[in-house]
PDB file of C-alpha atoms and ligand atoms in Angstrom:
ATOM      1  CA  UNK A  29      30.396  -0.899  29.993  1.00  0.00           C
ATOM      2  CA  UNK A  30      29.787  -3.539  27.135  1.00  0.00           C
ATOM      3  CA  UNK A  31      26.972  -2.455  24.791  1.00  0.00           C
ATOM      4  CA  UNK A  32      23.714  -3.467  26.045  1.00  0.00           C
ATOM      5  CA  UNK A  33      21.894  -4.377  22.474  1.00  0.00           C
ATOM      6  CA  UNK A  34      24.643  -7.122  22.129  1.00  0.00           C
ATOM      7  CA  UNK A  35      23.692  -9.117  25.321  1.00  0.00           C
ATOM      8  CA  UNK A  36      22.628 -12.529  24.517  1.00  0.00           C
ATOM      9  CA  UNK A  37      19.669 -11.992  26.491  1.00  0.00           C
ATOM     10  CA  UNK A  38      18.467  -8.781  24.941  1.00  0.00           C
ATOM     11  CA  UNK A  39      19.057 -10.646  21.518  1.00  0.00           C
ATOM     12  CA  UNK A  40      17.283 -13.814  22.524  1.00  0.00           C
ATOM     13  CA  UNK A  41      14.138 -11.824  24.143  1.00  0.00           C
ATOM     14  CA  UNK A  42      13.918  -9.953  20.852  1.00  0.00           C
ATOM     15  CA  UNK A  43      14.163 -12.451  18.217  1.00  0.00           C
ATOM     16  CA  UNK A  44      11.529 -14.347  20.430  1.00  0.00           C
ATOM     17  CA  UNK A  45       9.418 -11.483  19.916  1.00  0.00           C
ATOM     18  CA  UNK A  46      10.066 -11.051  16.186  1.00  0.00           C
ATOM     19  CA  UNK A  47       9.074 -15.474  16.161  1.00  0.00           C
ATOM     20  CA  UNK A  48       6.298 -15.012  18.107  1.00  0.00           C
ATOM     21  CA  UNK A  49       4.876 -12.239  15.471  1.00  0.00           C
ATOM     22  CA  UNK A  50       5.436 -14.293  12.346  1.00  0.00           C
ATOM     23  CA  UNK A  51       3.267 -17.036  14.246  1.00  0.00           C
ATOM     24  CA  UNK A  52       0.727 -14.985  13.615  1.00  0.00           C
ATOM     25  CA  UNK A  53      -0.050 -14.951  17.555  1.00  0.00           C
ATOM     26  CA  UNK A  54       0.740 -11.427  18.602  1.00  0.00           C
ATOM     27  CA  UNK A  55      -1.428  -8.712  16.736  1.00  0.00           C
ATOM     28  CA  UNK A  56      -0.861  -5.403  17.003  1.00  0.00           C
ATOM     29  CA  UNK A  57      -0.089  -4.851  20.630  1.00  0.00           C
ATOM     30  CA  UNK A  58      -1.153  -8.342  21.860  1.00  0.00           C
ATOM     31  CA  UNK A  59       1.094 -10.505  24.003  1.00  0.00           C
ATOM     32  CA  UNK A  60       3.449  -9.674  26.687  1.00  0.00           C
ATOM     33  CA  UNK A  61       7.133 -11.535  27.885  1.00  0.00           C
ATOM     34  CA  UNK A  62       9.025 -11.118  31.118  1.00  0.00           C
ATOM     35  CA  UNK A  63      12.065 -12.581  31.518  1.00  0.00           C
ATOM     36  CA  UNK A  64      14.218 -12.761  35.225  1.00  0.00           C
ATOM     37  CA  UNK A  65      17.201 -11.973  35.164  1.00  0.00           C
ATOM     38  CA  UNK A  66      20.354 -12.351  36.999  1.00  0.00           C
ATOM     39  CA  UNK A  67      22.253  -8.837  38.341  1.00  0.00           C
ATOM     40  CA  UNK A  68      25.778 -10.739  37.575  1.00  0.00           C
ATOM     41  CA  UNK A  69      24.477 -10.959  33.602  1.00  0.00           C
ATOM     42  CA  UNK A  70      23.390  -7.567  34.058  1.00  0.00           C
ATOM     43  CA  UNK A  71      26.677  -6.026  35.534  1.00  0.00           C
ATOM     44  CA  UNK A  72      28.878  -5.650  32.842  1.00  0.00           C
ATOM     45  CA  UNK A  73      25.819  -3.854  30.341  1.00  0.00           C
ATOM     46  CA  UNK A  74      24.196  -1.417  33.164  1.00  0.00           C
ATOM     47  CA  UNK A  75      24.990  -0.234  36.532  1.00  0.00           C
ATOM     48  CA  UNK A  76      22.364  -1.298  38.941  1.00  0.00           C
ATOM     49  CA  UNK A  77      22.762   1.744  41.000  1.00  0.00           C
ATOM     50  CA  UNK A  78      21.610   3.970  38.550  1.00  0.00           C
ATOM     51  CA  UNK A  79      17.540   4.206  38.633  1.00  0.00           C
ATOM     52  CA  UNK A  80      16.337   5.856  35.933  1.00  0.00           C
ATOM     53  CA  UNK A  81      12.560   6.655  37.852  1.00  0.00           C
ATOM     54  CA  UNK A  82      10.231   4.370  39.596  1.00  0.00           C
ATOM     55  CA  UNK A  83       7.154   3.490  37.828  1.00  0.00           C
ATOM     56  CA  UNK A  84       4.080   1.516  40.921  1.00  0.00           C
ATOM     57  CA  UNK A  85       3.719  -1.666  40.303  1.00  0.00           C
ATOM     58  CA  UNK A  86       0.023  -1.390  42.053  1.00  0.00           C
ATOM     59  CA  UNK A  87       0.112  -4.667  43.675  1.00  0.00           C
ATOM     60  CA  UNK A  88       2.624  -6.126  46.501  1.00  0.00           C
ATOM     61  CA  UNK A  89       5.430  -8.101  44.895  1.00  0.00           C
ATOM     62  CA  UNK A  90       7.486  -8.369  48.055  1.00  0.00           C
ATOM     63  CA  UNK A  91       8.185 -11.939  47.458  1.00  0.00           C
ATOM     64  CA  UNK A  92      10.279 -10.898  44.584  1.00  0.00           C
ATOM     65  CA  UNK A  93      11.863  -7.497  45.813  1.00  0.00           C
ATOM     66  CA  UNK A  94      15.000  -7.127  44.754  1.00  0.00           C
ATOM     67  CA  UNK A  95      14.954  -9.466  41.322  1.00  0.00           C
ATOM     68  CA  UNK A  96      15.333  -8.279  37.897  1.00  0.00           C
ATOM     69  CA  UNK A  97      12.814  -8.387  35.231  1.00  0.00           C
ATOM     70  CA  UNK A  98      13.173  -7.545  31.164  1.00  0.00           C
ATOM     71  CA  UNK A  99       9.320  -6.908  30.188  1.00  0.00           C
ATOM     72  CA  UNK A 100       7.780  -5.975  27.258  1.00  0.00           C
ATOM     73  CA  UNK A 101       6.445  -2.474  27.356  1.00  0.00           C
ATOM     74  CA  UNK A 102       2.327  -2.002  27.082  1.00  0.00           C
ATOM     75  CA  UNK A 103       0.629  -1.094  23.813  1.00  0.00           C
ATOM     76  CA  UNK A 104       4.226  -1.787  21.965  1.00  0.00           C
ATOM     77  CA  UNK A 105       4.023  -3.751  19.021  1.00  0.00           C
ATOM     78  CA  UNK A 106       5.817  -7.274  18.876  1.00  0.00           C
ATOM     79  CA  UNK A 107       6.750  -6.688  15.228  1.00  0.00           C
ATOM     80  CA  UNK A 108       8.979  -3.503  16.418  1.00  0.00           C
ATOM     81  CA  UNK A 109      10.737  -4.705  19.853  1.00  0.00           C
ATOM     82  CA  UNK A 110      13.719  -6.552  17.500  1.00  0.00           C
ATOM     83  CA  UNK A 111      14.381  -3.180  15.590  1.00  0.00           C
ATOM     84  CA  UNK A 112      14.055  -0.447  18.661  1.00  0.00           C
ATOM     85  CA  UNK A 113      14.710  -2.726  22.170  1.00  0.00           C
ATOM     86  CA  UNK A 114      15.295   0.175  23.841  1.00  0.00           C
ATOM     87  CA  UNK A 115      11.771   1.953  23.372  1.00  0.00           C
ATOM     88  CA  UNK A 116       9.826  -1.669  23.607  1.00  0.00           C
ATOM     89  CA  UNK A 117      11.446  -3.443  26.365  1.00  0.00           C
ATOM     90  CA  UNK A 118      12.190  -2.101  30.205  1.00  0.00           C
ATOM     91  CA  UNK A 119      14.321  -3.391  32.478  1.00  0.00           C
ATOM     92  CA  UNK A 120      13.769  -2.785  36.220  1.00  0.00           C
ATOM     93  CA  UNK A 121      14.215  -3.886  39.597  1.00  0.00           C
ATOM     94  CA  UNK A 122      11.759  -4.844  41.855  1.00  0.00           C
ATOM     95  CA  UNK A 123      11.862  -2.368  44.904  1.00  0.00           C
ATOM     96  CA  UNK A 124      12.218  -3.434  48.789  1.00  0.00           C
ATOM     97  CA  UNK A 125       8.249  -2.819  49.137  1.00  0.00           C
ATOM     98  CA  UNK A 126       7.783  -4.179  46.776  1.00  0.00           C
ATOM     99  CA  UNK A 127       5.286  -1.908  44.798  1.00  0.00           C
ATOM    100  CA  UNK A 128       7.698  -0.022  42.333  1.00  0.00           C
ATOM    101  CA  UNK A 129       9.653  -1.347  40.042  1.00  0.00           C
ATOM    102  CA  UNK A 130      13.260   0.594  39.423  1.00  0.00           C
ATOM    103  CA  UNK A 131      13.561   1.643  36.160  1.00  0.00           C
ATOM    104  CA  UNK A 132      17.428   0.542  35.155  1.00  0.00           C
ATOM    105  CA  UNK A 133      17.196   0.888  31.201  1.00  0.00           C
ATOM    106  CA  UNK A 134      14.409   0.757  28.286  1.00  0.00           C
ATOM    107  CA  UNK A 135      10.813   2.423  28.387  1.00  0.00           C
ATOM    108  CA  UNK A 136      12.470   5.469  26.077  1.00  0.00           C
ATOM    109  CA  UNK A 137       9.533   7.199  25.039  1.00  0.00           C
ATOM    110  CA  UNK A 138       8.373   7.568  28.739  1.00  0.00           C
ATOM    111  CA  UNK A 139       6.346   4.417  28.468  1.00  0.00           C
ATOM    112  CA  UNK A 140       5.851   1.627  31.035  1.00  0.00           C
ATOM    113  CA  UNK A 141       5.645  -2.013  31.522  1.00  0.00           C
ATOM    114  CA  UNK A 142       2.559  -4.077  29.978  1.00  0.00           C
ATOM    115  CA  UNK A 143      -0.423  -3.693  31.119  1.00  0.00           C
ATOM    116  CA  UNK A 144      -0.436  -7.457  32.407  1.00  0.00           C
ATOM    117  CA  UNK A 145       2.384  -6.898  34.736  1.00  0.00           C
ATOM    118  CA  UNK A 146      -0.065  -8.627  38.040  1.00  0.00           C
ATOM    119  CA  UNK A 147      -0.283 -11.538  35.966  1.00  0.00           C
ATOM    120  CA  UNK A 148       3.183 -12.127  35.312  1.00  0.00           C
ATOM    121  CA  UNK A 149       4.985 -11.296  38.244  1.00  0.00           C
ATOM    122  CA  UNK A 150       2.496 -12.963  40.394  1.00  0.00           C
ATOM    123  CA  UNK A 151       2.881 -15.911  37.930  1.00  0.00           C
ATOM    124  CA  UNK A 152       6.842 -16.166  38.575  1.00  0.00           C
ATOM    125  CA  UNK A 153       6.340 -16.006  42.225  1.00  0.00           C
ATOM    126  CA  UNK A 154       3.821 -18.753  41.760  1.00  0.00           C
ATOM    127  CA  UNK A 155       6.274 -20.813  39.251  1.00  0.00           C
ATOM    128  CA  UNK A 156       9.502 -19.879  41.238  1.00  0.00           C
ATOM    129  CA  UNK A 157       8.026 -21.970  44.201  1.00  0.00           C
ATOM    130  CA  UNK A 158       7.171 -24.962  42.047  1.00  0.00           C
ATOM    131  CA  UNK A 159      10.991 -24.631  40.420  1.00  0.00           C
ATOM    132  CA  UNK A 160      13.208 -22.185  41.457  1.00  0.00           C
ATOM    133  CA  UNK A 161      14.733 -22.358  37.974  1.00  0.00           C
ATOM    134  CA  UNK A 162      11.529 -20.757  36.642  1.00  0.00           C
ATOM    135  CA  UNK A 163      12.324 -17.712  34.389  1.00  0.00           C
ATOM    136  CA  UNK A 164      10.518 -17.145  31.663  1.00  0.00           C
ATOM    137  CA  UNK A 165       6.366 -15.652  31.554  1.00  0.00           C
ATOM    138  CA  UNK A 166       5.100 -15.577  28.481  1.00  0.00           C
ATOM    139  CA  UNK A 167       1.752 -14.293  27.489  1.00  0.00           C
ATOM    140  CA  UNK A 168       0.034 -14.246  23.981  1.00  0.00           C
ATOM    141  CA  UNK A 169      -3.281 -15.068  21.619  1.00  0.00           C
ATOM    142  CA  UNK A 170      -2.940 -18.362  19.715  1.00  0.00           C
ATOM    143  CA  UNK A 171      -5.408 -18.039  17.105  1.00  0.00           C
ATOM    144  CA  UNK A 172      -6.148 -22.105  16.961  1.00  0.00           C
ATOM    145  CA  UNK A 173      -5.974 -21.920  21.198  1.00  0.00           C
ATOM    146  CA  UNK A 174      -8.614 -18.842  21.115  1.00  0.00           C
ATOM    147  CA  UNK A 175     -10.608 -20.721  18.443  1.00  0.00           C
ATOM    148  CA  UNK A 176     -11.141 -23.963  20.137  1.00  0.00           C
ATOM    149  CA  UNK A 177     -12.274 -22.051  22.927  1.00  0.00           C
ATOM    150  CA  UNK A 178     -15.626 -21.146  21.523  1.00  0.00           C
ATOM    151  CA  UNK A 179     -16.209 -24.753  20.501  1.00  0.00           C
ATOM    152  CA  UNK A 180     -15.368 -26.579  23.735  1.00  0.00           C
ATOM    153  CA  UNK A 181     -16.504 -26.130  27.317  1.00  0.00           C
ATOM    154  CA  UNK A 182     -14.419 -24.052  30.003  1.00  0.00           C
ATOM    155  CA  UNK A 183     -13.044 -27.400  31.625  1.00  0.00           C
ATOM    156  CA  UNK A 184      -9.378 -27.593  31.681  1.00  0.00           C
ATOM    157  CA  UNK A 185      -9.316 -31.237  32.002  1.00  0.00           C
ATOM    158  CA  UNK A 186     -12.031 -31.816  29.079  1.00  0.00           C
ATOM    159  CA  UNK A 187      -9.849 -29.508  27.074  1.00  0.00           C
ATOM    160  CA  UNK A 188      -6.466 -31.761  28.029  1.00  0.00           C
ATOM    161  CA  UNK A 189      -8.470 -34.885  26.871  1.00  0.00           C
ATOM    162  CA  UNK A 190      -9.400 -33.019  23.452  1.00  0.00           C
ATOM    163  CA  UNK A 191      -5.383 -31.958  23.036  1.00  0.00           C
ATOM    164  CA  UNK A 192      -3.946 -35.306  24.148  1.00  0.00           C
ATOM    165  CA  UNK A 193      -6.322 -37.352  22.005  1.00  0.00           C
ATOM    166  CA  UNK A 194      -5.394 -35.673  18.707  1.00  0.00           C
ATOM    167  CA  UNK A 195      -1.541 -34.780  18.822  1.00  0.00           C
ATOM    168  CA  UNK A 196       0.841 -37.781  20.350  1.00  0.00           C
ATOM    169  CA  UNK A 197       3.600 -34.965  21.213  1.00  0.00           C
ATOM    170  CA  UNK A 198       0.899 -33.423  23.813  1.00  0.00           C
ATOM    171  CA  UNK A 199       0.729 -35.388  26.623  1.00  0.00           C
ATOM    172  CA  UNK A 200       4.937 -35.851  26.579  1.00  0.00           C
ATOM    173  CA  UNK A 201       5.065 -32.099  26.281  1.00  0.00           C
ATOM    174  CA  UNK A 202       2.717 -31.082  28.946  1.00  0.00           C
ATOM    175  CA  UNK A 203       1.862 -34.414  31.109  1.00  0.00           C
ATOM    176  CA  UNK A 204       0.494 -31.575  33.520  1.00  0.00           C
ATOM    177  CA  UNK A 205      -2.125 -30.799  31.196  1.00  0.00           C
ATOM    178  CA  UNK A 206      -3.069 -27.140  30.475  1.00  0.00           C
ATOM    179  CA  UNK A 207      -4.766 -25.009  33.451  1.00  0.00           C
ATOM    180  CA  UNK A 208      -7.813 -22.931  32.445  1.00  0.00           C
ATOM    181  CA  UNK A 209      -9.368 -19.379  33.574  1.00  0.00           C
ATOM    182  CA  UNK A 210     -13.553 -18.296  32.750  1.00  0.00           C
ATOM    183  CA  UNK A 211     -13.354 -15.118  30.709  1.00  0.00           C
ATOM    184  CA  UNK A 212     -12.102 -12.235  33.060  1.00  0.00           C
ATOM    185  CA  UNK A 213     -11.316  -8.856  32.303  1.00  0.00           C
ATOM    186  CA  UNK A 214      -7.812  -8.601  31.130  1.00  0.00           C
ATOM    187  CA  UNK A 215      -4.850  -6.815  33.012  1.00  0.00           C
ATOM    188  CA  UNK A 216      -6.383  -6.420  36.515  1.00  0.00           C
ATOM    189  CA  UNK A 217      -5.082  -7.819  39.870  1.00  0.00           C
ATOM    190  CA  UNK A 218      -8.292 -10.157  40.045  1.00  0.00           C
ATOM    191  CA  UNK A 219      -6.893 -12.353  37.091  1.00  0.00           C
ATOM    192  CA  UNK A 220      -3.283 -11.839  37.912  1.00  0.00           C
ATOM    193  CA  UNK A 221      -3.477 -13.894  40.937  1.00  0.00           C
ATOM    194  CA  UNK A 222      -6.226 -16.167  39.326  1.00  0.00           C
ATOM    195  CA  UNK A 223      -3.417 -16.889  36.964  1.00  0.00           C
ATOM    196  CA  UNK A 224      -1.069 -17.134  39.847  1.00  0.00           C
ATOM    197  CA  UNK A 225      -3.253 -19.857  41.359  1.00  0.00           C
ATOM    198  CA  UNK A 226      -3.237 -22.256  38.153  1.00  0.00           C
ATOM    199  CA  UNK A 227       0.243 -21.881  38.207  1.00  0.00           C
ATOM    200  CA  UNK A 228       0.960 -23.722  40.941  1.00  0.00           C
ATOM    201  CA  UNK A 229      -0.379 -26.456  39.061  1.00  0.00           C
ATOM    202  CA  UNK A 230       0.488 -25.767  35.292  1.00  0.00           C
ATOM    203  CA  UNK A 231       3.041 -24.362  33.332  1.00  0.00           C
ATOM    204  CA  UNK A 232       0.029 -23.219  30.456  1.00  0.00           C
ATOM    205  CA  UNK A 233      -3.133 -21.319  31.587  1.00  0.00           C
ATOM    206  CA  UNK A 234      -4.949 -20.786  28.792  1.00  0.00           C
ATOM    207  CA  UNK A 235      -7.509 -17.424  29.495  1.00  0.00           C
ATOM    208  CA  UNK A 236     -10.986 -18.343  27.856  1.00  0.00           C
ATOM    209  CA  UNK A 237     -11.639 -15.867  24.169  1.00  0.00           C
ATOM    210  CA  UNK A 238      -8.512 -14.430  25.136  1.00  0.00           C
ATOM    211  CA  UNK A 239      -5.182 -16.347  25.120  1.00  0.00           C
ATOM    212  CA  UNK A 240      -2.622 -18.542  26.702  1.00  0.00           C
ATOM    213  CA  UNK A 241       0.058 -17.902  29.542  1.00  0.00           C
ATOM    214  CA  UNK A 242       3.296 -20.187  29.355  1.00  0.00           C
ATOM    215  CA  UNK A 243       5.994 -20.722  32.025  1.00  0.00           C
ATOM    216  CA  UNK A 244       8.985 -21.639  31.849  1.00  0.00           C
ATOM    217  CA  UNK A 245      12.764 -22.029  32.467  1.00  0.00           C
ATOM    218  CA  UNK A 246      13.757 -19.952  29.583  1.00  0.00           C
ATOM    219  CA  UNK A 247      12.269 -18.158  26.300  1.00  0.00           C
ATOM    220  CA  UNK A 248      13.725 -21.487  24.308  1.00  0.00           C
ATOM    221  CA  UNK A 249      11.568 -23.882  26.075  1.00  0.00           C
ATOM    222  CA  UNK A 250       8.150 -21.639  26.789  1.00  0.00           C
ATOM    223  CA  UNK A 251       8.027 -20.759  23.682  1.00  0.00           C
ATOM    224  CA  UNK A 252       8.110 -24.544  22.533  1.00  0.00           C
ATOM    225  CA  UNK A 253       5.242 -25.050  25.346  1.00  0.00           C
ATOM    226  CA  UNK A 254       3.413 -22.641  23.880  1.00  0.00           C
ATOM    227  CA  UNK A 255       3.694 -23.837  20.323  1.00  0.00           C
ATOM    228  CA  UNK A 256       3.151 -27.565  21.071  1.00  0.00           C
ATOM    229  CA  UNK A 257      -0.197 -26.351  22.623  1.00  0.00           C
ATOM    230  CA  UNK A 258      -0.765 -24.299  19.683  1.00  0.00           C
ATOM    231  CA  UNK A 259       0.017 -26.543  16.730  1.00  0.00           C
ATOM    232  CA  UNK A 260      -2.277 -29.366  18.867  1.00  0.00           C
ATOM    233  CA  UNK A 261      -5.083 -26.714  18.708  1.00  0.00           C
ATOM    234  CA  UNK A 262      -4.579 -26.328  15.025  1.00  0.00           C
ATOM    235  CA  UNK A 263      -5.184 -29.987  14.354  1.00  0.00           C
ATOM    236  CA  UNK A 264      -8.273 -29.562  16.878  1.00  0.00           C
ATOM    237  CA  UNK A 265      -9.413 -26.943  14.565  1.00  0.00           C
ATOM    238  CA  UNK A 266      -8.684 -27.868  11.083  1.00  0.00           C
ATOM    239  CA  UNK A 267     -10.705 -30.981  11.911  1.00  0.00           C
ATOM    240  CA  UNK A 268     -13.966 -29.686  13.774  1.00  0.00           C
ATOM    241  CA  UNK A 269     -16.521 -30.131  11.948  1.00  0.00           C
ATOM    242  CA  UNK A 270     -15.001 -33.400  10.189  1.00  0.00           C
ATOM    243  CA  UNK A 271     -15.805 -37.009  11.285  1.00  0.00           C
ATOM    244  CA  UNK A 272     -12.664 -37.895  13.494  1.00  0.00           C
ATOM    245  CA  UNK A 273     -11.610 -41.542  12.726  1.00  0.00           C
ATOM    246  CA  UNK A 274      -8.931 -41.978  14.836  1.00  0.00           C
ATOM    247  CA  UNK A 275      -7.974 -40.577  17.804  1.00  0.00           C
ATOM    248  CA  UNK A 276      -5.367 -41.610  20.560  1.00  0.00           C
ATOM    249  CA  UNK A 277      -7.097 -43.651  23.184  1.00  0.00           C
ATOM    250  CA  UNK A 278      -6.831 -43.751  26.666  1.00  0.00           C
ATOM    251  CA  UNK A 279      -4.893 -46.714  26.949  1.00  0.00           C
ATOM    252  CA  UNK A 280      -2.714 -45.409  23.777  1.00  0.00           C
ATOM    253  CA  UNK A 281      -1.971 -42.446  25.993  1.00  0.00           C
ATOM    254  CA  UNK A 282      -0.707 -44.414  28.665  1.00  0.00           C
ATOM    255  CA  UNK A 283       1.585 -46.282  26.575  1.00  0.00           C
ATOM    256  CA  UNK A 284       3.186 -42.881  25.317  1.00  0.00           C
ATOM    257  CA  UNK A 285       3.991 -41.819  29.062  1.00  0.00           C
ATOM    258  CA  UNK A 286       5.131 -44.746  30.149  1.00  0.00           C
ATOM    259  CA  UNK A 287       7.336 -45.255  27.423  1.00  0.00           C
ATOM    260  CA  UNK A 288       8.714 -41.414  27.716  1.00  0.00           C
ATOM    261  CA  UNK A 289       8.579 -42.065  31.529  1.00  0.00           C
ATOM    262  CA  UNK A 290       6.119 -39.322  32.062  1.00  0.00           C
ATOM    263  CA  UNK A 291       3.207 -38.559  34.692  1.00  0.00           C
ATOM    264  CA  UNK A 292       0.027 -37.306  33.096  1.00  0.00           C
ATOM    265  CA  UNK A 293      -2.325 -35.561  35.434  1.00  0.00           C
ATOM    266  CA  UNK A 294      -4.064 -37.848  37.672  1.00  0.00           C
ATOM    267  CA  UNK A 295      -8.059 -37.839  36.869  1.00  0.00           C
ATOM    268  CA  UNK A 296      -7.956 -37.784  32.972  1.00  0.00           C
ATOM    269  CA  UNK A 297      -7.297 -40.578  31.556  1.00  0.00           C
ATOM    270  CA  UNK A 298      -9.574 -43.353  32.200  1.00  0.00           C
TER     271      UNK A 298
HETATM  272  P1  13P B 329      -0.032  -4.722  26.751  1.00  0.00           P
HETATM  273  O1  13P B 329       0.110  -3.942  25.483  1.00  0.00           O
HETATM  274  O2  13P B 329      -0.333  -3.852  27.938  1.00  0.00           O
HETATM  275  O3  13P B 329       1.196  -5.611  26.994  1.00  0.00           O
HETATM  276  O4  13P B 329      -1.278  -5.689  26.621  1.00  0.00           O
HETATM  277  C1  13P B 329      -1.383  -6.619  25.582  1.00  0.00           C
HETATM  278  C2  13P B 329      -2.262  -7.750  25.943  1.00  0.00           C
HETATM  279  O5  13P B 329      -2.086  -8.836  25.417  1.00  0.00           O
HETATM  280  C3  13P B 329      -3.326  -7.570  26.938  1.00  0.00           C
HETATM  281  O6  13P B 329      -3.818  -8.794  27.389  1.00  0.00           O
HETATM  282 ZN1   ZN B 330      -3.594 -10.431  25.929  1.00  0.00          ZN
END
């Protein structure tokens, strides 16, 4: 067996970690990434067979039995998951009924998948139907996302308008527009498949005073959906309060999509 810290995707889902931290957007425990995996890039690090222990998943993710997932553990720090994988990631199976996941490596000190684990496997089942390619969940708390959401109203296509207008790069990065949840109490079923339900539409959900989901193909490109939102917010920000001059109109906007040959999200722009 090959050693296990030197696959590419243990190294990539760390040093996404480790970027995400220095962004300032993953305090202390805060955030959470799941990444599917394939049991052929798995093969020559682990033996599938072997199942460490079971650990309920508490919900029915049937329409995933059988994948694999590598999840950040909960209450582990972001800042430590580059320098000890093994006690701050897991990697697991989901089981044929779907409510246990397999423990196959990871989890060292006894400890268990975050505490969001509703939210992001029901978010891959949810993304996997849009695009089967779908891979990548991530979860965190963008300070400039958080902040603009006690300044604007809980309307995700108000808060679209607000990122398009300010930031040219938005509206080629996510045409879709971002998806928005009320404030809900964090980690329960309830605002897993809330979540879920967004993302059939969007590839953000942005969870009001709390944070921002991201899908994606892989960590690469979610984590550039999730900065593109970000840095837009942080331009929202560092001008509230200021008179804003100029702002991308509406018919400005449509000149950007057309010219990148993108659809924005029908009932926005007027
Ligand atoms: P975990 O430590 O369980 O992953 O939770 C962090 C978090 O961001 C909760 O929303
Ligand atoms: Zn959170």
């Amino acid at each position: 067996m090959k050693d296990i810290l030197e696959a590419p995707f243990l190294k990539e889902i760390c040093k996404t970690a480790s970027n995400m931290y220095r962004q300032g957007w993953d305090e202390r425990n805060g955030g959470n990434i799941s990444v599917r995996l394939d049991k052929k890039d798995l093969a020559p690090y682990l033996n599938v067979r072997d199942v460490i222990r079971t650990i309920p998943t508490k919900f029915d993710a049937k329409a995933i039995a059988g994948q694999y997932y590598i999840v950040t553990g909960t209450g582990k720090y972001f800042k430590n998951v580059e320098d000890d994988p093994e006690t701050n990631l897991g990697i697991f199976r989901i089981s044929d009924s779907g409510t246990e996941a397999e423990l196959l490596w990871g989890y060292k000190d006894g400890g268990r998948f975050t505490s969001e684990l509703p939210a992001h496997l029901m978010s891959h089942i949810a993304r996997q139907a849009v695009d089967p390619e779908s891979r990548v969940i991530i979860h965190t708390h963008p300070t400039n996302t958080i902040s603009m959401n006690t300044v604007c109203p809980v309307d995700e296509d108000d808060f679209t308008h607000r990122l398009w207008q300010i930031n040219t790069e938005a509206i080629v990065v996510f045409p879709d527009g971002v998806g928005m949840l009320p404030w809900m109490v964090c980690g329960t079923t309830a605002i897993g498949e809330a979540t879920a339900e967004k993302m059939k539409k969007y590839r953000i959900v942005i969870w009001t005073n709390h944070g921002i989901y991201g899908a994606g193909k892989d960590l690469d490109e979610t984590f550039g959906l999730i900065e593109t939102v970000e840095k837009t917010a942080q331009i929202y920000m560092l001008t509230e309060g200021h008179k804003r001059l100029n702002l991308i109109t509406d018919k400005q906007l449509k000149d950007i999509a057309d010219y990148f040959g993108v659809t924005p999200k029908a009932g926005i722009l007027k």
